[in-house]
Coordinates of N, CA and C in Angstrom, one line a residue:
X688 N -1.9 -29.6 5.5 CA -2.5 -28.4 4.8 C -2.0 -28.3 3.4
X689 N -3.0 -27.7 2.4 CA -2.6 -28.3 1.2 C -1.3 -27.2 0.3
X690 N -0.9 -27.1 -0.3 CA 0.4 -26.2 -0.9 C -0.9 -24.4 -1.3
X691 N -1.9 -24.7 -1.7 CA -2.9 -23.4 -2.4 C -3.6 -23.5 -1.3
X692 N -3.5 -22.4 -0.8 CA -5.0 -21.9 0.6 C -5.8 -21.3 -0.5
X693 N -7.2 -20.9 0.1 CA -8.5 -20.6 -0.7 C -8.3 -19.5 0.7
X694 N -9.1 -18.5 1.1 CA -9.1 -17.3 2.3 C -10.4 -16.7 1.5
X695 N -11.2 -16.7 2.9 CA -12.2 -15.4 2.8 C -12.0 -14.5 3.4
X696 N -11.7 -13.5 3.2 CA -11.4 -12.3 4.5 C -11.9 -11.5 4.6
X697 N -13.2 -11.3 4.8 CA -14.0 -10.3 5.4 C -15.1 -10.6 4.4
X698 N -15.4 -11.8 3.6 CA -15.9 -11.3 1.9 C -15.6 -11.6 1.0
X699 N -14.1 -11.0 1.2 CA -13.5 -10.7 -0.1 C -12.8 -12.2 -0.4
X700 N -12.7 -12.9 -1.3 CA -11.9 -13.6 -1.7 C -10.0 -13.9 -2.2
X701 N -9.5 -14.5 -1.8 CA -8.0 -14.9 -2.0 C -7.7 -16.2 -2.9
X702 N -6.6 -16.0 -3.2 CA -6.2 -17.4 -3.4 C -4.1 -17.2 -3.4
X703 N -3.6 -17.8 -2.4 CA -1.9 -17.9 -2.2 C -1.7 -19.2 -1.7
X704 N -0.6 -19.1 -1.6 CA 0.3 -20.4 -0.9 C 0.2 -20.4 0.3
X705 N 0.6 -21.6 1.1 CA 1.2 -21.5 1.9 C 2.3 -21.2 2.4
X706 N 3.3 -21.0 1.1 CA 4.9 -20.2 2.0 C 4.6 -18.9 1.7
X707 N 3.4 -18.5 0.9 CA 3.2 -17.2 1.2 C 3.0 -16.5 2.4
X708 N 1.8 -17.1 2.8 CA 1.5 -16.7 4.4 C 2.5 -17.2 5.5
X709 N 3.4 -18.1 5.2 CA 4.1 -18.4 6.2 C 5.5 -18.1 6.3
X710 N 5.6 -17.0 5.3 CA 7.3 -16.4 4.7 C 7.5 -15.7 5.9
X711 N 6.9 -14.7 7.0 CA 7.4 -14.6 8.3 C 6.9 -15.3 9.3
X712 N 7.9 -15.6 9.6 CA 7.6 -17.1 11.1 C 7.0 -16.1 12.2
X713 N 7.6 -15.0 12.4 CA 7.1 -13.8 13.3 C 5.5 -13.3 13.7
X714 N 4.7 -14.3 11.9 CA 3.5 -13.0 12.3 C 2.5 -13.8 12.7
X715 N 1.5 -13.6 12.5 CA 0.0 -14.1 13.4 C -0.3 -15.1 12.2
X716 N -0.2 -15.0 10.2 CA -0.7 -15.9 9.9 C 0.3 -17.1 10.1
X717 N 1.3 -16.7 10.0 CA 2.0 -18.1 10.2 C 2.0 -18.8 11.2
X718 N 1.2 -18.0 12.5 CA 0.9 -18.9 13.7 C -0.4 -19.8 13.3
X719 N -1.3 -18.7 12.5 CA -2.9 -19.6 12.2 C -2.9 -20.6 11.2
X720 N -1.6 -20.8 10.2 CA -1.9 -21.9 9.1 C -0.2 -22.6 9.4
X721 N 0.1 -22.4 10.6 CA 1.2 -23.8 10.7 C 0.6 -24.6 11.9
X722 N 0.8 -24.1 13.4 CA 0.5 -24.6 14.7 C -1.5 -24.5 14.8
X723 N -1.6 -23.2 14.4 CA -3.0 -22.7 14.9 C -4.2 -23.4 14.1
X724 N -3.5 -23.7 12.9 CA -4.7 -24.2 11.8 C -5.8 -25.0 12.1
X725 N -5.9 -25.8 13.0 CA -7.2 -26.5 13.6 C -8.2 -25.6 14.3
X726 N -7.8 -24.4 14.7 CA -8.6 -23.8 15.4 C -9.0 -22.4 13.7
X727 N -8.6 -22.8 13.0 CA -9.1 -22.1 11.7 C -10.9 -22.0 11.6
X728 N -11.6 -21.2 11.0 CA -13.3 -21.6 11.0 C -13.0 -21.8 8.5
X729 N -13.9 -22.3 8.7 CA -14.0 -22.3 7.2 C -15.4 -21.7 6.6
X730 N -15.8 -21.3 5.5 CA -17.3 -20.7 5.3 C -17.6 -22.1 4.0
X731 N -19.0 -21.6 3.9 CA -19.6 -22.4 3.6 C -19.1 -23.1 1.9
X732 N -17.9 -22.7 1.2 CA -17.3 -23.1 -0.1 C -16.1 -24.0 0.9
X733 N -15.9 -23.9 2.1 CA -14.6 -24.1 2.6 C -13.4 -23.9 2.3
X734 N -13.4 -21.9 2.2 CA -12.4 -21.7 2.8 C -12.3 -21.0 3.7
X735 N -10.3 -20.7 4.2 CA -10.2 -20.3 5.8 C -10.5 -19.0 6.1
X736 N -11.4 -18.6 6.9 CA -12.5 -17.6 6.7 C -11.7 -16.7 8.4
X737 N -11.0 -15.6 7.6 CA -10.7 -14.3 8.6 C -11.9 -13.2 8.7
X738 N -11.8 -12.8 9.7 CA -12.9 -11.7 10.0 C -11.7 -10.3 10.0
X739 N -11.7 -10.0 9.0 CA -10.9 -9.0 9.0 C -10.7 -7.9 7.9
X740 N -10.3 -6.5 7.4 CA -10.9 -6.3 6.5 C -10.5 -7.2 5.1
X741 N -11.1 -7.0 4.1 CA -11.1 -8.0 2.8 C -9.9 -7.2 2.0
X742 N -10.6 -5.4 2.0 CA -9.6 -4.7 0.4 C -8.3 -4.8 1.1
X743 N -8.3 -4.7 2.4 CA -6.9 -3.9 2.9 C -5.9 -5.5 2.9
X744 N -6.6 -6.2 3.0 CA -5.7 -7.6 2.7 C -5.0 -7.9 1.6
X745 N -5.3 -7.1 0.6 CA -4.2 -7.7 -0.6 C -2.7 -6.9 -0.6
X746 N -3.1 -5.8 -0.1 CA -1.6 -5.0 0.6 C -0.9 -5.9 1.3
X747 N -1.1 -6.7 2.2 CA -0.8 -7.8 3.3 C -0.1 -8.5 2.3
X748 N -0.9 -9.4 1.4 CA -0.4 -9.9 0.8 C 0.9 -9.8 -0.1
X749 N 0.5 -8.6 -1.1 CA 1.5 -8.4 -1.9 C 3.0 -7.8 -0.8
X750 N 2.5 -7.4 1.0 CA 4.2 -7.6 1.5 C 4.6 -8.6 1.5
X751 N 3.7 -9.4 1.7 CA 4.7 -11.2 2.2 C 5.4 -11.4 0.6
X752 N 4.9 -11.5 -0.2 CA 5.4 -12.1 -1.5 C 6.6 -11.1 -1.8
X753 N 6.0 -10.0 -1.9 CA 7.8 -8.6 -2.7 C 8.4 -8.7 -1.5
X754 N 8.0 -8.3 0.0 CA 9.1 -8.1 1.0 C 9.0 -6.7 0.6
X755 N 8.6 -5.5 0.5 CA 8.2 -4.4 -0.1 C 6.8 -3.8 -0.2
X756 N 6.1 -2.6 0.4 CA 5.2 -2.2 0.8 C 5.0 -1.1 -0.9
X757 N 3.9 -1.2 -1.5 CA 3.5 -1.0 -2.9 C 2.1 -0.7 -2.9
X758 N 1.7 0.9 -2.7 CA 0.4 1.7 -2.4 C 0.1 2.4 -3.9
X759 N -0.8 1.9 -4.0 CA -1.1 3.1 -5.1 C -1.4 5.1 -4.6
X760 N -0.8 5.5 -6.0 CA -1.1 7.2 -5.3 C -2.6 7.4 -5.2
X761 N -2.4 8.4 -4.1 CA -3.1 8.5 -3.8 C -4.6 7.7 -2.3
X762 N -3.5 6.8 -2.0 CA -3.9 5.7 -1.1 C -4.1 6.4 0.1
X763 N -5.5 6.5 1.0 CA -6.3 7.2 1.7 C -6.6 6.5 3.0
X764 N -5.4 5.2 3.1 CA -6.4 4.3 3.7 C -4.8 3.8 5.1
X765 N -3.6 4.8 5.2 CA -3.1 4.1 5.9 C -2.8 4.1 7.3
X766 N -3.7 4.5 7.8 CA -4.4 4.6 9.6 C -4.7 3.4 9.3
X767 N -5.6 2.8 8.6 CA -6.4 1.4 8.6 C -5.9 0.6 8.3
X768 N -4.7 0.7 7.2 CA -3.8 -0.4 6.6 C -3.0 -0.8 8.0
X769 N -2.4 0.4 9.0 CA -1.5 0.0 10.2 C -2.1 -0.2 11.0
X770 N -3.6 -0.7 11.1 CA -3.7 -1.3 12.0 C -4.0 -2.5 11.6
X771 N -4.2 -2.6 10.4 CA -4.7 -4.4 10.2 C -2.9 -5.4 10.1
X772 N -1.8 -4.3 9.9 CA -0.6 -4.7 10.0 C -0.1 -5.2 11.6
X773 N -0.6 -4.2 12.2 CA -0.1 -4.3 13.9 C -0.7 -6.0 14.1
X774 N -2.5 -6.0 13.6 CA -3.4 -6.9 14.2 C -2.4 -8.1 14.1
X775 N -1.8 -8.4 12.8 CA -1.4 -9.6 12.0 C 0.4 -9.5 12.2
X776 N 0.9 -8.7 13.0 CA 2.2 -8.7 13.6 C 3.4 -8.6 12.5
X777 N 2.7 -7.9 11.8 CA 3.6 -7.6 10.6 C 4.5 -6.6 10.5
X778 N 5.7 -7.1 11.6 CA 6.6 -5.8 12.3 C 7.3 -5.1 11.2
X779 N 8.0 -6.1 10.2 CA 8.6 -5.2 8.5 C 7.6 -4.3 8.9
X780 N 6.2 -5.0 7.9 CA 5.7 -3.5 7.1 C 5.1 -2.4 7.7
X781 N 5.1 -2.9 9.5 CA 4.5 -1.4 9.9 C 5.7 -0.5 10.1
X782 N 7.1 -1.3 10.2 CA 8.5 -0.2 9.7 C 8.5 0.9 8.7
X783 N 8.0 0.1 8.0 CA 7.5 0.6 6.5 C 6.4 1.5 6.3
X784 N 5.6 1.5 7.1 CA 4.0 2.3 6.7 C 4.8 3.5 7.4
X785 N 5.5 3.5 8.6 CA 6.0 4.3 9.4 C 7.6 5.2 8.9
X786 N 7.9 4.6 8.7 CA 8.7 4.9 7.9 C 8.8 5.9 6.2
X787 N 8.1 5.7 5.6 CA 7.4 6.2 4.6 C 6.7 7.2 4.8
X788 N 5.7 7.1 6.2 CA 5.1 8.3 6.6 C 6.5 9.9 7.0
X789 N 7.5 9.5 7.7 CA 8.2 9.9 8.2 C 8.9 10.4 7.2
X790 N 9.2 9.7 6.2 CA 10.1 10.3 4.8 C 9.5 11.5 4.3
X791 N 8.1 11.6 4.1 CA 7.8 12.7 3.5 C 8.4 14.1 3.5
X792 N 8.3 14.9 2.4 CA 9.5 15.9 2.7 C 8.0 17.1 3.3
X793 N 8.8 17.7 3.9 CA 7.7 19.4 4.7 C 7.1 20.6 3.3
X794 N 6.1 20.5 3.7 CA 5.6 21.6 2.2 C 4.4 22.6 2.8
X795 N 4.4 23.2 1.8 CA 3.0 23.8 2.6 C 1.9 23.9 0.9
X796 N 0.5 23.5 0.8 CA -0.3 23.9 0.0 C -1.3 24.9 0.4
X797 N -1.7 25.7 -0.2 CA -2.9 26.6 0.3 C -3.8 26.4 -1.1
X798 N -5.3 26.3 -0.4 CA -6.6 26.1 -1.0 C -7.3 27.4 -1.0
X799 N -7.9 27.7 -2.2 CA -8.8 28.5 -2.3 C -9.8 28.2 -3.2
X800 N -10.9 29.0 -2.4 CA -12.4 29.3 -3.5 C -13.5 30.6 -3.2
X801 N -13.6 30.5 -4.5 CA -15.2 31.6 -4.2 C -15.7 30.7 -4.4
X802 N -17.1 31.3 -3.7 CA -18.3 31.1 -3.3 C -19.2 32.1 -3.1
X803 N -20.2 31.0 -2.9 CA -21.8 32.1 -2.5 C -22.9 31.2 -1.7
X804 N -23.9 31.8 -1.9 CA -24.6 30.6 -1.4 C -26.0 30.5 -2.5
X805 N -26.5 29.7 -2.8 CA -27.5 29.3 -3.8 C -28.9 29.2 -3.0
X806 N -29.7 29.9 -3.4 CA -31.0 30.1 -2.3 C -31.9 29.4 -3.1
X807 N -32.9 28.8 -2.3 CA -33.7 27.7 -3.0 C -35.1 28.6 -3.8
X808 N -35.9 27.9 -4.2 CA -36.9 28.6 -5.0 C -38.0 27.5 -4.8
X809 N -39.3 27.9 -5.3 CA -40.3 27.4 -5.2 C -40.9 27.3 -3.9
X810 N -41.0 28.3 -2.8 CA -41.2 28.0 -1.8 C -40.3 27.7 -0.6
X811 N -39.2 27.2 -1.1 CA -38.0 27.4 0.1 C -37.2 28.4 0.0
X812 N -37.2 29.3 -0.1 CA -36.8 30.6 0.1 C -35.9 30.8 1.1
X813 N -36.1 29.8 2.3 CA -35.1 30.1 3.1 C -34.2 29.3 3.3
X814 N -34.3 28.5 2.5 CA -33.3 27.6 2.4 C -32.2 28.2 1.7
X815 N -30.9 27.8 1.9 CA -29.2 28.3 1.3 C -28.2 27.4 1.9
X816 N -28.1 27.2 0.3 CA -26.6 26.0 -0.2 C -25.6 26.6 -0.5
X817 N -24.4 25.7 0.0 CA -23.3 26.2 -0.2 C -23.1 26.4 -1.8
X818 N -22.2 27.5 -2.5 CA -22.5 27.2 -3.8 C -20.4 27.6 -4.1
X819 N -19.9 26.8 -4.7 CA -18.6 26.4 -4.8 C -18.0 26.4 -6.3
X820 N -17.8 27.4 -7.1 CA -17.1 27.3 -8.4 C -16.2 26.8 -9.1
X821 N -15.2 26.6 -7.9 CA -13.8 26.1 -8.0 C -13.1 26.4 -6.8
X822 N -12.7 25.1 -6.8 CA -11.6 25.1 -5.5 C -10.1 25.0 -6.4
X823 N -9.2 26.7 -6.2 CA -8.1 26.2 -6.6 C -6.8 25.7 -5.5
X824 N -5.5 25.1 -6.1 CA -4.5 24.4 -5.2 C -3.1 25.1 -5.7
X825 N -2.3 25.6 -4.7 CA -1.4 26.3 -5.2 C -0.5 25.8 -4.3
X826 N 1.0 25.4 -4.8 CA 1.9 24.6 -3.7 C 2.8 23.8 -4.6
X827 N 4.5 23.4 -4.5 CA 4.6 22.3 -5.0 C 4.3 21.5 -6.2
X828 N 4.1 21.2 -7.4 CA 3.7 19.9 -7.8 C 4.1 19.1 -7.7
X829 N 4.7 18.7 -7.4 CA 4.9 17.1 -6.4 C 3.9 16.9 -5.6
X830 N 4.4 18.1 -4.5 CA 3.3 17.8 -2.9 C 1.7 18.1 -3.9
X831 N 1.5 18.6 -4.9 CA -0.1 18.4 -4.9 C -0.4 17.7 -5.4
X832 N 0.4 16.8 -6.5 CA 0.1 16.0 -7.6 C 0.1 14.4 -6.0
X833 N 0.8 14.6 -5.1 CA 0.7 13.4 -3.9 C -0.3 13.3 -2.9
X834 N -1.2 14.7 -3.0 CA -2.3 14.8 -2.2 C -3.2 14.6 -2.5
X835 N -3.7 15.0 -4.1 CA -4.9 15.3 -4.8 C -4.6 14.0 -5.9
X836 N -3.5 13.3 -6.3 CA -3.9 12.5 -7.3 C -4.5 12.5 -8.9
X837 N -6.0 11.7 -8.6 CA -6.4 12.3 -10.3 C -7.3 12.8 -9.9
X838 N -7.5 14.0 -8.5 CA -9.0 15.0 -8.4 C -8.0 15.9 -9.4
X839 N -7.0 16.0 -9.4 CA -6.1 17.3 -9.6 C -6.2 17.5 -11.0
X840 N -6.8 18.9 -11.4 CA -7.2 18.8 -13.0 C -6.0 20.5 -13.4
X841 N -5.1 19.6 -13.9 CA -3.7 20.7 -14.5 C -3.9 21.5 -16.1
X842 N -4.9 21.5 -16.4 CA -5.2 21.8 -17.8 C -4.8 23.4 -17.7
X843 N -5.2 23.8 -16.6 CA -4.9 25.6 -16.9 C -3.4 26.3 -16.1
X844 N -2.6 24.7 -16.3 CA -1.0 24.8 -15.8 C -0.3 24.8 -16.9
X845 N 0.3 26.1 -17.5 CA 0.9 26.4 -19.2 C 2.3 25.3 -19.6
X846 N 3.1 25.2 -17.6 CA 4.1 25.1 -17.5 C 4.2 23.6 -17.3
X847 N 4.8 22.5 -17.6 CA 4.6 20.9 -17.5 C 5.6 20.3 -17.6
X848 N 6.9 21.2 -16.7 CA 8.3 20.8 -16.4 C 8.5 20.2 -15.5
X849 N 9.5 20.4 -15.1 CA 9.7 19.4 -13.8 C 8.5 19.7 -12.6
X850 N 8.8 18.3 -11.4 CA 7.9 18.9 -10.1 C 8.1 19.5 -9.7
X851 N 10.0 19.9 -9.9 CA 9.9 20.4 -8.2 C 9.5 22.0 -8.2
X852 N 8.5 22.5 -9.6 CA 8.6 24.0 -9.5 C 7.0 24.0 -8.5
X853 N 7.0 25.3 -8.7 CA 5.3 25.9 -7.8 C 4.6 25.9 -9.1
X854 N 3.5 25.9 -8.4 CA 2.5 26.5 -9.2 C 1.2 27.3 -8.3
X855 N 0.3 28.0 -9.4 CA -0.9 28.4 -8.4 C -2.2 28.4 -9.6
X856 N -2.1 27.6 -10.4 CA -3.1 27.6 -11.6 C -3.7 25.8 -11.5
X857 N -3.2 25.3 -10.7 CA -3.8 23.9 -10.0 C -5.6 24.2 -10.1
X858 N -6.6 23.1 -10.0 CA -7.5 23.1 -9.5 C -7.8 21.7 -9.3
X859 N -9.2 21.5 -8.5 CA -9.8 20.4 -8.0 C -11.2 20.1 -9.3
X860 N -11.2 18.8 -9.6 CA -11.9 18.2 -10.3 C -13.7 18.0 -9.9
X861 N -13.6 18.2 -8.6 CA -15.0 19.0 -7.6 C -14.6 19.7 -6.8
X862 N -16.1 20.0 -6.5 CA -16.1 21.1 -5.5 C -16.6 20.7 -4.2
X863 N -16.1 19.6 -3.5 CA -16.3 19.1 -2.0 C -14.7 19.9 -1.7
X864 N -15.0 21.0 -0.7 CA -13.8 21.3 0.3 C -13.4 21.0 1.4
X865 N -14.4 19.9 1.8 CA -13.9 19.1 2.8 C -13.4 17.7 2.4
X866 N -14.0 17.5 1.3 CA -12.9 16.1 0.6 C -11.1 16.6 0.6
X867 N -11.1 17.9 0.3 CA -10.0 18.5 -0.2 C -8.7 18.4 1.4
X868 N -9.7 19.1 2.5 CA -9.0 19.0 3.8 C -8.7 17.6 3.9
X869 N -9.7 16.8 3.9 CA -9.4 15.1 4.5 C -8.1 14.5 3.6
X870 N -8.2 14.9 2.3 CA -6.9 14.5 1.8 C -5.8 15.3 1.9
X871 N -5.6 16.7 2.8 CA -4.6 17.0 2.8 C -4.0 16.3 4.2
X872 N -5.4 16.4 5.5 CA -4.8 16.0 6.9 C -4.3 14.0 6.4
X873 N -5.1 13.0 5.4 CA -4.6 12.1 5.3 C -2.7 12.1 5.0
X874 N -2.7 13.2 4.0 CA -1.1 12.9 4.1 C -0.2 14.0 4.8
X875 N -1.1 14.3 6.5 CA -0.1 14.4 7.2 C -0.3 16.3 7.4
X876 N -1.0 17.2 6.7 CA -1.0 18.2 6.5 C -1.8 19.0 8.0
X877 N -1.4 20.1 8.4 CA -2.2 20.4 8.8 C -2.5 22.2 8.7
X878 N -3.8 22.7 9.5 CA -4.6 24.0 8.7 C -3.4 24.7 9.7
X879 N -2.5 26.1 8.8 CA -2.0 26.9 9.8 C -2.4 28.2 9.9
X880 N -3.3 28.3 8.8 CA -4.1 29.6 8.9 C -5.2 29.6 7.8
X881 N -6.1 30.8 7.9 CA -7.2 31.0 6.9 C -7.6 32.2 6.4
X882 N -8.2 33.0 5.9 CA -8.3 34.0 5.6 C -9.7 34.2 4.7
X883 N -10.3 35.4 4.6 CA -11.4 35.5 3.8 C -11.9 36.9 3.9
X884 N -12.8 37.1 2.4 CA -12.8 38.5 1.9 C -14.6 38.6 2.4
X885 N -15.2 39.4 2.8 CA -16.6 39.8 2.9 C -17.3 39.5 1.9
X886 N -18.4 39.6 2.1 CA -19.6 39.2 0.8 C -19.5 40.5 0.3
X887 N -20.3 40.3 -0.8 CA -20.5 41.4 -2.3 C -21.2 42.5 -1.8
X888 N -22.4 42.2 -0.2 CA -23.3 43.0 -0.3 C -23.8 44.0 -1.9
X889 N -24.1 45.2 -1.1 CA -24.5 46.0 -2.2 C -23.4 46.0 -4.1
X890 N -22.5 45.2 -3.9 CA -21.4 45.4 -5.3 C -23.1 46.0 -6.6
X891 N -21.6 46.3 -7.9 CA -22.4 46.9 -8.7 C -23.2 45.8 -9.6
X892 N -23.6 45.6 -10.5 CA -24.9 44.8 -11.1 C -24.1 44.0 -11.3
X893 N -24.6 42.5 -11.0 CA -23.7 41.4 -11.5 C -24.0 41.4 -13.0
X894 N -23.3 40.2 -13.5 CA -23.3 40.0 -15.0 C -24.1 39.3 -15.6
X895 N -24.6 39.4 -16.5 CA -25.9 38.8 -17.5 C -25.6 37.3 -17.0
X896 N -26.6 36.8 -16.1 CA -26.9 35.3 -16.0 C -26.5 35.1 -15.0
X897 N -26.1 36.2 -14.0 CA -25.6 35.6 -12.3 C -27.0 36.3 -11.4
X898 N -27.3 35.4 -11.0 CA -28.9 35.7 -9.8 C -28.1 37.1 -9.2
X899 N -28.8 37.9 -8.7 CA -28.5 39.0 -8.1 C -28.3 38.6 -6.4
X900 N -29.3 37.8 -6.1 CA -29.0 37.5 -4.4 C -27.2 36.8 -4.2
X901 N -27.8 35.6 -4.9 CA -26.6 35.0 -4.9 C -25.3 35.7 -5.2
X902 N -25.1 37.2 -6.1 CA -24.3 38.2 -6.2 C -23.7 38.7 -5.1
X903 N -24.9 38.9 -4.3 CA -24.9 39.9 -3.1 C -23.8 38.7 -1.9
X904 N -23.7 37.5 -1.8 CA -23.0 36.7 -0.9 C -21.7 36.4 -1.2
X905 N -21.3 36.7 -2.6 CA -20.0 36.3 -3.5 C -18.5 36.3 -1.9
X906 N -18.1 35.5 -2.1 CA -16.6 35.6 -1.2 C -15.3 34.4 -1.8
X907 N -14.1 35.2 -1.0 CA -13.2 34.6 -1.4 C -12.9 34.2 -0.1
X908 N -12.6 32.7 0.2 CA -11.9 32.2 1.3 C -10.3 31.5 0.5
X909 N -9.3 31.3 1.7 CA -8.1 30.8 1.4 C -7.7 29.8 2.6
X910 N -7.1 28.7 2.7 CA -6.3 28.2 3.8 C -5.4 27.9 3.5
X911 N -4.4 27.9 4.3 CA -2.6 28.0 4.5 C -2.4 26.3 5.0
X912 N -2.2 25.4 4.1 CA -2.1 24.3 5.3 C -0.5 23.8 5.1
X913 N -0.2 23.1 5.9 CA 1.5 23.4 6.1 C 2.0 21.8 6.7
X914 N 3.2 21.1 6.1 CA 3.6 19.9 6.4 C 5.4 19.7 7.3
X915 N 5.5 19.6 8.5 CA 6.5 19.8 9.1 C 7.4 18.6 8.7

C-alpha cells in the first residue's frame, strides 16, 4: 500500500498517509488499510471509497494527526461526530467528545421576544404568521457568546470587558426561535421554565406605521433555560 492514500468518504475527498490512519493500531481504519485492505472497494478515480459521512471526517482526521480533538465554535454537530467516532473505534477521541461535554461549566440563559402575528392580505385574510422583532439573550457572556457564536449580534452591549460578567442587551442576528432552542439543547441546555404577557387586545392607538390588527396581538414571551 502506497505511503499517500487518496479516500472518498461519502463524496467528499481526502488526501493523508498511511501512518496517519494507522497511528492507532486500536481503531477500525487501521484494521481496513493494514490487514483489511483487500477487502477495501475503490470508486471510479480509484480511491479507497468509505461510505461514511464526508464533512465529519476531517475531524477524524485532524485527531489522528494532533492526538487532540479541535471543533470550531460553535460546532452543532457532536451527537454525529460521536457516533462516526464510536463507528471507527476511536476510543481517545470519544474520551474527548465526552469529556469536553462533561467539562462544561452550569449556567442558565433566558430568551426573550415580542411578537405578533402578521395577517395576510389580498384575500388570505385568514391566514397568520408568526411575526418576530427580536429575539433578545440575557445570561453569561461566555455561556452566550458558546451557544449563539456569530448569530450573536453585541452591538447594543455598552460593556466589552471581560466574559465572565452578565449581560441582558445580547440579541440574535434572526429571528428563528427555534434555531435559538436547538442551539441551546445542542450545548446541553435545557427549558426550565416560560412565561408570557397577553395580547394588546383593545391597547391605545398603535404608532404611525404599526397595522392596527397586528397591534391588537402584540406579546412578550420569556424562557428560563438552565445548564446543570
Amino acid at each position: 500500500m502506497p505511503e499517500i492514500i487518496e479516500l472518498n468518504v461519502g463524496g467528499v475527498s481526502y488526501t493523508t498517509t498511511l501512518a496517519t490512519l494507522q497511528q492507532d493500531k486500536s481503531t477500525l481504519l487501521a484494521e481496513l488499510f493494514g490487514e483489511g485492505r483487500d477487502a477495501l472497494a475503490k470508486d471510479s478515480k480509484g480511491r479507497y471509497f468509505l461510505d461514511r459521512d464526508g464533512v465529519l471526517f476531517r475531524y477524524i482526521l485532524d485527531f489522528l494527526r494532533d492526538k487532540a480533538l479541535h471543533l470550531p465554535e460553535g460546532f452543532r454537530e457532536r451527537q454525529r461526530l460521536l457516533r462516526e467516532a464510536e463507528h471507527f473505534k476511536l476510543t481517545a477521541m470519544l474520551e474527548c467528545i465526552r469529556s469536553e461535554r462533561d467539562a462544561r461549566p452550569p449556567g442558565c440563559i433566558t430568551i426573550g421576544y415580542r411578537g405578533s402575528f402578521q395577517f395576510g392580505k389580498d384575500g388570505l385574510a385568514d391566514v397568520k404568521f408568526r411575526k418576530l422583532s427580536r429575539i433578545l439573550v440575557c445570561g453569561r457572556v461566555a455561556q452566550c457568546r458558546e451557544v449563539f457564536g456569530d448569530t450573536l449580534n453585541e452591538s447594543r452591549d455598552p460593556d466589552h470587558g471581560g466574559t465572565d460578567r452578565y449581560t441582558s442587551r445580547f440579541f440574535l442576528k434572526h429571528c428563528y426561535i427555534e434555531q435559538a432552542f436547538d442551539n441551546l439543547h445542542d450545548h446541553g441546555y435545557r427549558m426550565a421554565g416560560s412565561c408570557g404577557s397577553g395580547t394588546a387586545g383593545s391597547a391605545a392607538e398603535p404608532k404611525p406605521g404599526v397595522d392596527t390588527e397586528e397591534n391588537r396581538w402584540n406579546h412578550y414571551n420569556e424562557f428560563v433555560f438552565i445548564r446543570d
